[in-house]
């Protein structure tokens, strides 16, 4: 591989890490970055990433062929680099190197305190990789002080290996290129591995903890009877690990700080007098050459103090977690691997599913273990529980795996519907519904996990509590395709079937699991929204459903909103108004239709919705006009919501507020009033307001206030109309002092304006100026535009012609 191509690979992989890790490090990046790789240019401007092909199809094919032929060379180079890294690692005790690399990469909060809810992104994968190398071959090293320059050398070697692994995946993807052109399976394989390689924590810690404890509460049997410990025990130990790490880290850093302070005071001129402060401000002690050796030693000593920060004994953990010692001992045995325990050759390269993802500890000696990434312990518990429960049980011991599966499914279904009930507090929310009807004379039966009915909208919810296997997460194409079909495709099919049933008659009947009957006037439902929820986070697949269409997992048209349970919890918690969720889903469906804008995280989509409205029509126009094949991606839009959810009250500083969508206060009051009143069609009126962009919102409510004041002064009717940017919707506001005239004029005027503007949907809002309400009348007209002679005559009589260009 040429040096130029290697440099391009390094640049592209560095950008990829920052993209797939979302906000991690985003604030430290420049506003614009550009990387020119083989056949592609990647540009990042703020939170938007653009990919543009720079080669014609024939040149791309030649380039991919050359890349595919370089797989062997890359593997040889990586093998040499791993051996060189081992020569360094084998000089030192494993626990000391792992601790030093962890401290090098650990995120720091206020007062240098690591926040347990934060993750270091790709750098945490670096720590796991170093630990995995020791699990494969611990060596016989005895040195226990790892100098700072050695830590940096190890870190950069590992970083380089991850860069090569990215290029390795690119080359392997190219080697799988078929002559038929686009290969959806190959593309999905590559993206799965890239995501799994760098992304570690798929949600926020508190929500994950509630989820696991909730599953355990659903079980009728005691997990500790089978495992020797419970999920509650494991969560308590995970909390204890973080607390111990916090306390130890703060103590060590405080000792290092005191030593540096002593150096500062001893440095010439000594003390803190006026002369000393002036000199030290111009020439601080740490920049003086004769202090370099001392400061280097101080740094090494501080790092040495950190080496036992992530080492724990069973007794320490039991005391800190307040859990029975025998249970903690059993848990740590199950959660630990011994040095040299991993013999698989492929683990010598950076791997998407390292063993530490399931067993996050390394046994250093009896009842003493190292946790390479302390924040990973609690995240590993679900995988550890499920792996242990799947193991064959000793004779006479009942296998509780099936009971756990039922509890997991029950929790996911009930809590998903509960989240939607929280999002729509005035709606009807139902779960575990059976139904039957005849299709073409043949009986058909089905089950629906969740049904939420708000106004004339029905959310049809299907839930899957299963998980992807490690083989699938490593990109095994057959396993990945089959399991995605089970987790996403099957749920989508069930949702389509339930929608078909609800459309089969004006009134349908469900049978809830708890007995009785549920009659639904489905003929009055005008909007069906399909939702599939997975307990297992599948963001790398569900954020861009068009890829699953290409793979054949989903059929074209009527794509669902497919979301993980953890993301659903976060989005519902951030809603200011229930209608925002429906409006967000409307915009998400439009993203699917546009097809060339992607995200790596569902929270990024929702964050973009809050900040910028999730509108990409301008990109579609730009792409069409230029004839470009460019694709766009967004990243970093979750940062405001992350800041709120990640805040830990143990650290100083106020908790950041939940991000809110920009809108005038008058609009907030109107949306709140619509939600409280629950008049039929209120969601359509609310959505029409949300369809306004930020500038139009200010303009609309400014004019609304002006028209109300004019009516109040002269006692006449005053109106204002806007055609929305989508070109198929319009919005009219009328203020009047007479209610009967307001009702009459609002209907007739909106009908005429809808026809004149050739729109499919029109919303009218009427305000009686003598009332204290934000609005007193509202209508929604929705029908395809058709030419009508009577309407043409009415237009000529009552409305002036539209201005040219309107």
PDB file of N, CA and C in Angstrom, residues 665-735:
ATOM      1  N   UNK A 665     -43.484  32.316  22.550  1.00  0.00           N
ATOM      2  CA  UNK A 665     -44.266  31.928  23.718  1.00  0.00           C
ATOM      3  C   UNK A 665     -45.736  31.761  23.347  1.00  0.00           C
ATOM      4  N   UNK A 666     -46.232  32.599  22.411  1.00  0.00           N
ATOM      5  CA  UNK A 666     -47.613  32.453  21.970  1.00  0.00           C
ATOM      6  C   UNK A 666     -47.893  31.093  21.369  1.00  0.00           C
ATOM      7  N   UNK A 667     -46.916  30.549  20.664  1.00  0.00           N
ATOM      8  CA  UNK A 667     -47.064  29.214  20.073  1.00  0.00           C
ATOM      9  C   UNK A 667     -47.089  28.150  21.162  1.00  0.00           C
ATOM     10  N   UNK A 668     -46.247  28.296  22.160  1.00  0.00           N
ATOM     11  CA  UNK A 668     -46.252  27.350  23.282  1.00  0.00           C
ATOM     12  C   UNK A 668     -47.613  27.342  23.974  1.00  0.00           C
ATOM     13  N   UNK A 669     -48.148  28.521  24.211  1.00  0.00           N
ATOM     14  CA  UNK A 669     -49.442  28.617  24.881  1.00  0.00           C
ATOM     15  C   UNK A 669     -50.533  27.973  24.041  1.00  0.00           C
ATOM     16  N   UNK A 670     -50.488  28.163  22.715  1.00  0.00           N
ATOM     17  CA  UNK A 670     -51.508  27.591  21.844  1.00  0.00           C
ATOM     18  C   UNK A 670     -51.400  26.072  21.804  1.00  0.00           C
ATOM     19  N   UNK A 671     -50.193  25.528  21.718  1.00  0.00           N
ATOM     20  CA  UNK A 671     -50.011  24.075  21.710  1.00  0.00           C
ATOM     21  C   UNK A 671     -50.484  23.463  23.024  1.00  0.00           C
ATOM     22  N   UNK A 672     -50.193  24.145  24.125  1.00  0.00           N
ATOM     23  CA  UNK A 672     -50.621  23.649  25.437  1.00  0.00           C
ATOM     24  C   UNK A 672     -52.143  23.654  25.547  1.00  0.00           C
ATOM     25  N   UNK A 673     -52.759  24.696  25.039  1.00  0.00           N
ATOM     26  CA  UNK A 673     -54.218  24.796  25.095  1.00  0.00           C
ATOM     27  C   UNK A 673     -54.868  23.724  24.230  1.00  0.00           C
ATOM     28  N   UNK A 674     -54.307  23.474  23.050  1.00  0.00           N
ATOM     29  CA  UNK A 674     -54.830  22.430  22.176  1.00  0.00           C
ATOM     30  C   UNK A 674     -54.743  21.064  22.839  1.00  0.00           C
ATOM     31  N   UNK A 675     -53.627  20.784  23.481  1.00  0.00           N
ATOM     32  CA  UNK A 675     -53.447  19.499  24.151  1.00  0.00           C
ATOM     33  C   UNK A 675     -54.428  19.350  25.309  1.00  0.00           C
ATOM     34  N   UNK A 676     -54.633  20.403  26.071  1.00  0.00           N
ATOM     35  CA  UNK A 676     -55.537  20.331  27.227  1.00  0.00           C
ATOM     36  C   UNK A 676     -56.994  20.172  26.795  1.00  0.00           C
ATOM     37  N   UNK A 677     -57.368  20.832  25.683  1.00  0.00           N
ATOM     38  CA  UNK A 677     -58.772  20.802  25.250  1.00  0.00           C
ATOM     39  C   UNK A 677     -59.145  19.473  24.597  1.00  0.00           C
ATOM     40  N   UNK A 678     -58.210  18.854  23.874  1.00  0.00           N
ATOM     41  CA  UNK A 678     -58.434  17.548  23.244  1.00  0.00           C
ATOM     42  C   UNK A 678     -59.606  17.546  22.257  1.00  0.00           C
ATOM     43  N   UNK A 679     -59.840  18.661  21.552  1.00  0.00           N
ATOM     44  CA  UNK A 679     -60.883  18.676  20.542  1.00  0.00           C
ATOM     45  C   UNK A 679     -60.489  17.774  19.377  1.00  0.00           C
ATOM     46  N   UNK A 680     -61.485  17.214  18.709  1.00  0.00           N
ATOM     47  CA  UNK A 680     -61.202  16.332  17.577  1.00  0.00           C
ATOM     48  C   UNK A 680     -60.419  17.089  16.505  1.00  0.00           C
ATOM     49  N   UNK A 681     -59.334  16.494  16.062  1.00  0.00           N
ATOM     50  CA  UNK A 681     -58.491  17.113  15.045  1.00  0.00           C
ATOM     51  C   UNK A 681     -57.420  18.032  15.598  1.00  0.00           C
ATOM     52  N   UNK A 682     -57.293  18.095  16.940  1.00  0.00           N
ATOM     53  CA  UNK A 682     -56.331  19.044  17.520  1.00  0.00           C
ATOM     54  C   UNK A 682     -54.895  18.712  17.132  1.00  0.00           C
ATOM     55  N   UNK A 683     -54.615  17.421  16.902  1.00  0.00           N
ATOM     56  CA  UNK A 683     -53.242  17.067  16.533  1.00  0.00           C
ATOM     57  C   UNK A 683     -52.868  17.645  15.179  1.00  0.00           C
ATOM     58  N   UNK A 684     -53.828  17.719  14.254  1.00  0.00           N
ATOM     59  CA  UNK A 684     -53.542  18.292  12.930  1.00  0.00           C
ATOM     60  C   UNK A 684     -53.240  19.779  13.037  1.00  0.00           C
ATOM     61  N   UNK A 685     -54.005  20.467  13.890  1.00  0.00           N
ATOM     62  CA  UNK A 685     -53.750  21.886  14.082  1.00  0.00           C
ATOM     63  C   UNK A 685     -52.361  22.081  14.697  1.00  0.00           C
ATOM     64  N   UNK A 686     -52.050  21.275  15.697  1.00  0.00           N
ATOM     65  CA  UNK A 686     -50.742  21.386  16.357  1.00  0.00           C
ATOM     66  C   UNK A 686     -49.616  21.076  15.390  1.00  0.00           C
ATOM     67  N   UNK A 687     -49.789  20.042  14.562  1.00  0.00           N
ATOM     68  CA  UNK A 687     -48.745  19.697  13.597  1.00  0.00           C
ATOM     69  C   UNK A 687     -48.538  20.804  12.579  1.00  0.00           C
ATOM     70  N   UNK A 688     -49.627  21.485  12.188  1.00  0.00           N
ATOM     71  CA  UNK A 688     -49.489  22.595  11.236  1.00  0.00           C
ATOM     72  C   UNK A 688     -48.629  23.698  11.821  1.00  0.00           C
ATOM     73  N   UNK A 689     -48.774  23.955  13.120  1.00  0.00           N
ATOM     74  CA  UNK A 689     -47.935  24.965  13.769  1.00  0.00           C
ATOM     75  C   UNK A 689     -46.479  24.506  13.803  1.00  0.00           C
ATOM     76  N   UNK A 690     -46.268  23.232  14.111  1.00  0.00           N
ATOM     77  CA  UNK A 690     -44.901  22.712  14.171  1.00  0.00           C
ATOM     78  C   UNK A 690     -44.256  22.637  12.800  1.00  0.00           C
ATOM     79  N   UNK A 691     -45.075  22.591  11.749  1.00  0.00           N
ATOM     80  CA  UNK A 691     -44.522  22.572  10.384  1.00  0.00           C
ATOM     81  C   UNK A 691     -43.850  23.889  10.009  1.00  0.00           C
ATOM     82  N   UNK A 692     -44.164  24.953  10.750  1.00  0.00           N
ATOM     83  CA  UNK A 692     -43.536  26.244  10.463  1.00  0.00           C
ATOM     84  C   UNK A 692     -42.066  26.208  10.860  1.00  0.00           C
ATOM     85  N   UNK A 693     -41.216  26.737  10.003  1.00  0.00           N
ATOM     86  CA  UNK A 693     -39.809  26.832  10.395  1.00  0.00           C
ATOM     87  C   UNK A 693     -39.642  27.949  11.416  1.00  0.00           C
ATOM     88  N   UNK A 694     -38.417  28.071  11.949  1.00  0.00           N
ATOM     89  CA  UNK A 694     -38.217  28.987  13.079  1.00  0.00           C
ATOM     90  C   UNK A 694     -38.584  30.429  12.704  1.00  0.00           C
ATOM     91  N   UNK A 695     -38.197  30.863  11.520  1.00  0.00           N
ATOM     92  CA  UNK A 695     -38.487  32.233  11.090  1.00  0.00           C
ATOM     93  C   UNK A 695     -39.985  32.431  10.879  1.00  0.00           C
ATOM     94  N   UNK A 696     -40.620  31.426  10.256  1.00  0.00           N
ATOM     95  CA  UNK A 696     -42.052  31.538   9.984  1.00  0.00           C
ATOM     96  C   UNK A 696     -42.863  31.534  11.272  1.00  0.00           C
ATOM     97  N   UNK A 697     -42.380  30.811  12.275  1.00  0.00           N
ATOM     98  CA  UNK A 697     -43.089  30.813  13.560  1.00  0.00           C
ATOM     99  C   UNK A 697     -43.127  32.210  14.163  1.00  0.00           C
ATOM    100  N   UNK A 698     -41.983  32.858  14.174  1.00  0.00           N
ATOM    101  CA  UNK A 698     -41.941  34.228  14.705  1.00  0.00           C
ATOM    102  C   UNK A 698     -42.832  35.153  13.881  1.00  0.00           C
ATOM    103  N   UNK A 699     -42.742  35.022  12.559  1.00  0.00           N
ATOM    104  CA  UNK A 699     -43.532  35.872  11.676  1.00  0.00           C
ATOM    105  C   UNK A 699     -45.028  35.640  11.893  1.00  0.00           C
ATOM    106  N   UNK A 700     -45.436  34.367  11.946  1.00  0.00           N
ATOM    107  CA  UNK A 700     -46.851  34.048  12.068  1.00  0.00           C
ATOM    108  C   UNK A 700     -47.430  34.615  13.363  1.00  0.00           C
ATOM    109  N   UNK A 701     -46.771  34.397  14.477  1.00  0.00           N
ATOM    110  CA  UNK A 701     -47.345  34.831  15.750  1.00  0.00           C
ATOM    111  C   UNK A 701     -47.194  36.335  15.973  1.00  0.00           C
ATOM    112  N   UNK A 702     -46.251  36.938  15.310  1.00  0.00           N
ATOM    113  CA  UNK A 702     -46.191  38.402  15.330  1.00  0.00           C
ATOM    114  C   UNK A 702     -47.397  38.996  14.606  1.00  0.00           C
ATOM    115  N   UNK A 703     -47.705  38.445  13.414  1.00  0.00           N
ATOM    116  CA  UNK A 703     -48.856  38.928  12.652  1.00  0.00           C
ATOM    117  C   UNK A 703     -50.161  38.584  13.369  1.00  0.00           C
ATOM    118  N   UNK A 704     -50.213  37.406  14.002  1.00  0.00           N
ATOM    119  CA  UNK A 704     -51.407  37.023  14.761  1.00  0.00           C
ATOM    120  C   UNK A 704     -51.721  38.073  15.824  1.00  0.00           C
ATOM    121  N   UNK A 705     -50.711  38.471  16.582  1.00  0.00           N
ATOM    122  CA  UNK A 705     -50.920  39.486  17.615  1.00  0.00           C
ATOM    123  C   UNK A 705     -51.393  40.799  17.002  1.00  0.00           C
ATOM    124  N   UNK A 706     -50.849  41.138  15.840  1.00  0.00           N
ATOM    125  CA  UNK A 706     -51.235  42.384  15.168  1.00  0.00           C
ATOM    126  C   UNK A 706     -52.690  42.328  14.695  1.00  0.00           C
ATOM    127  N   UNK A 707     -53.108  41.201  14.125  1.00  0.00           N
ATOM    128  CA  UNK A 707     -54.474  41.067  13.635  1.00  0.00           C
ATOM    129  C   UNK A 707     -55.483  41.081  14.791  1.00  0.00           C
ATOM    130  N   UNK A 708     -55.132  40.470  15.896  1.00  0.00           N
ATOM    131  CA  UNK A 708     -56.016  40.504  17.067  1.00  0.00           C
ATOM    132  C   UNK A 708     -56.206  41.939  17.541  1.00  0.00           C
ATOM    133  N   UNK A 709     -55.128  42.681  17.585  1.00  0.00           N
ATOM    134  CA  UNK A 709     -55.218  44.073  18.028  1.00  0.00           C
ATOM    135  C   UNK A 709     -56.062  44.906  17.057  1.00  0.00           C
ATOM    136  N   UNK A 710     -55.913  44.657  15.763  1.00  0.00           N
ATOM    137  CA  UNK A 710     -56.714  45.393  14.782  1.00  0.00           C
ATOM    138  C   UNK A 710     -58.210  45.096  14.959  1.00  0.00           C
ATOM    139  N   UNK A 711     -58.551  43.821  15.176  1.00  0.00           N
ATOM    140  CA  UNK A 711     -59.956  43.465  15.390  1.00  0.00           C
ATOM    141  C   UNK A 711     -60.492  44.079  16.677  1.00  0.00           C
ATOM    142  N   UNK A 712     -59.659  44.116  17.668  1.00  0.00           N
ATOM    143  CA  UNK A 712     -60.080  44.699  18.945  1.00  0.00           C
ATOM    144  C   UNK A 712     -60.375  46.195  18.773  1.00  0.00           C
ATOM    145  N   UNK A 713     -59.622  46.858  17.915  1.00  0.00           N
ATOM    146  CA  UNK A 713     -59.781  48.308  17.723  1.00  0.00           C
ATOM    147  C   UNK A 713     -60.983  48.643  16.847  1.00  0.00           C
ATOM    148  N   UNK A 714     -61.105  47.945  15.677  1.00  0.00           N
ATOM    149  CA  UNK A 714     -62.155  48.355  14.741  1.00  0.00           C
ATOM    150  C   UNK A 714     -63.373  47.434  14.707  1.00  0.00           C
ATOM    151  N   UNK A 715     -63.325  46.316  15.460  1.00  0.00           N
ATOM    152  CA  UNK A 715     -64.483  45.423  15.515  1.00  0.00           C
ATOM    153  C   UNK A 715     -64.722  44.633  14.250  1.00  0.00           C
ATOM    154  N   UNK A 716     -63.750  44.622  13.344  1.00  0.00           N
ATOM    155  CA  UNK A 716     -63.896  43.898  12.081  1.00  0.00           C
ATOM    156  C   UNK A 716     -63.103  42.593  12.108  1.00  0.00           C
ATOM    157  N   UNK A 717     -63.272  41.819  11.063  1.00  0.00           N
ATOM    158  CA  UNK A 717     -62.533  40.565  10.907  1.00  0.00           C
ATOM    159  C   UNK A 717     -61.214  40.834  10.188  1.00  0.00           C
ATOM    160  N   UNK A 718     -60.155  40.240  10.695  1.00  0.00           N
ATOM    161  CA  UNK A 718     -58.840  40.376  10.058  1.00  0.00           C
ATOM    162  C   UNK A 718     -58.186  38.995   9.970  1.00  0.00           C
ATOM    163  N   UNK A 719     -57.552  38.727   8.856  1.00  0.00           N
ATOM    164  CA  UNK A 719     -57.009  37.387   8.639  1.00  0.00           C
ATOM    165  C   UNK A 719     -55.567  37.442   8.153  1.00  0.00           C
ATOM    166  N   UNK A 720     -54.935  36.257   8.189  1.00  0.00           N
ATOM    167  CA  UNK A 720     -53.549  36.109   7.738  1.00  0.00           C
ATOM    168  C   UNK A 720     -53.381  34.680   7.261  1.00  0.00           C
ATOM    169  N   UNK A 721     -52.738  34.479   6.104  1.00  0.00           N
ATOM    170  CA  UNK A 721     -52.580  33.144   5.508  1.00  0.00           C
ATOM    171  C   UNK A 721     -51.136  32.897   5.122  1.00  0.00           C
ATOM    172  N   UNK A 722     -50.692  31.650   5.335  1.00  0.00           N
ATOM    173  CA  UNK A 722     -49.359  31.216   4.915  1.00  0.00           C
ATOM    174  C   UNK A 722     -49.476  29.875   4.203  1.00  0.00           C
ATOM    175  N   UNK A 723     -48.762  29.721   3.110  1.00  0.00           N
ATOM    176  CA  UNK A 723     -48.580  28.411   2.486  1.00  0.00           C
ATOM    177  C   UNK A 723     -47.257  27.864   2.988  1.00  0.00           C
ATOM    178  N   UNK A 724     -47.291  26.652   3.541  1.00  0.00           N
ATOM    179  CA  UNK A 724     -46.098  26.095   4.165  1.00  0.00           C
ATOM    180  C   UNK A 724     -45.081  25.659   3.111  1.00  0.00           C
ATOM    181  N   UNK A 725     -43.849  25.446   3.577  1.00  0.00           N
ATOM    182  CA  UNK A 725     -42.755  25.139   2.661  1.00  0.00           C
ATOM    183  C   UNK A 725     -42.936  23.825   1.917  1.00  0.00           C
ATOM    184  N   UNK A 726     -43.761  22.916   2.487  1.00  0.00           N
ATOM    185  CA  UNK A 726     -43.936  21.639   1.791  1.00  0.00           C
ATOM    186  C   UNK A 726     -44.754  21.781   0.513  1.00  0.00           C
ATOM    187  N   UNK A 727     -45.414  22.954   0.326  1.00  0.00           N
ATOM    188  CA  UNK A 727     -46.154  23.206  -0.901  1.00  0.00           C
ATOM    189  C   UNK A 727     -47.501  22.534  -0.985  1.00  0.00           C
ATOM    190  N   UNK A 728     -47.865  21.698   0.012  1.00  0.00           N
ATOM    191  CA  UNK A 728     -49.150  20.992  -0.025  1.00  0.00           C
ATOM    192  C   UNK A 728     -50.031  21.366   1.164  1.00  0.00           C
ATOM    193  N   UNK A 729     -49.561  22.265   2.030  1.00  0.00           N
ATOM    194  CA  UNK A 729     -50.305  22.621   3.225  1.00  0.00           C
ATOM    195  C   UNK A 729     -50.385  24.133   3.353  1.00  0.00           C
ATOM    196  N   UNK A 730     -51.451  24.604   3.989  1.00  0.00           N
ATOM    197  CA  UNK A 730     -51.615  26.023   4.245  1.00  0.00           C
ATOM    198  C   UNK A 730     -52.195  26.254   5.621  1.00  0.00           C
ATOM    199  N   UNK A 731     -52.052  27.474   6.105  1.00  0.00           N
ATOM    200  CA  UNK A 731     -52.480  27.826   7.451  1.00  0.00           C
ATOM    201  C   UNK A 731     -53.100  29.218   7.410  1.00  0.00           C
ATOM    202  N   UNK A 732     -54.310  29.346   7.943  1.00  0.00           N
ATOM    203  CA  UNK A 732     -55.020  30.621   7.983  1.00  0.00           C
ATOM    204  C   UNK A 732     -55.396  30.960   9.418  1.00  0.00           C
ATOM    205  N   UNK A 733     -55.219  32.222   9.762  1.00  0.00           N
ATOM    206  CA  UNK A 733     -55.661  32.724  11.064  1.00  0.00           C
ATOM    207  C   UNK A 733     -56.649  33.865  10.832  1.00  0.00           C
ATOM    208  N   UNK A 734     -57.775  33.838  11.555  1.00  0.00           N
ATOM    209  CA  UNK A 734     -58.764  34.906  11.487  1.00  0.00           C
ATOM    210  C   UNK A 734     -59.093  35.366  12.897  1.00  0.00           C
ATOM    211  N   UNK A 735     -59.074  36.662  13.105  1.00  0.00           N
ATOM    212  CA  UNK A 735     -59.502  37.263  14.367  1.00  0.00           C
ATOM    213  C   UNK A 735     -60.797  38.023  14.130  1.00  0.00           C
TER     214      UNK A 735
END
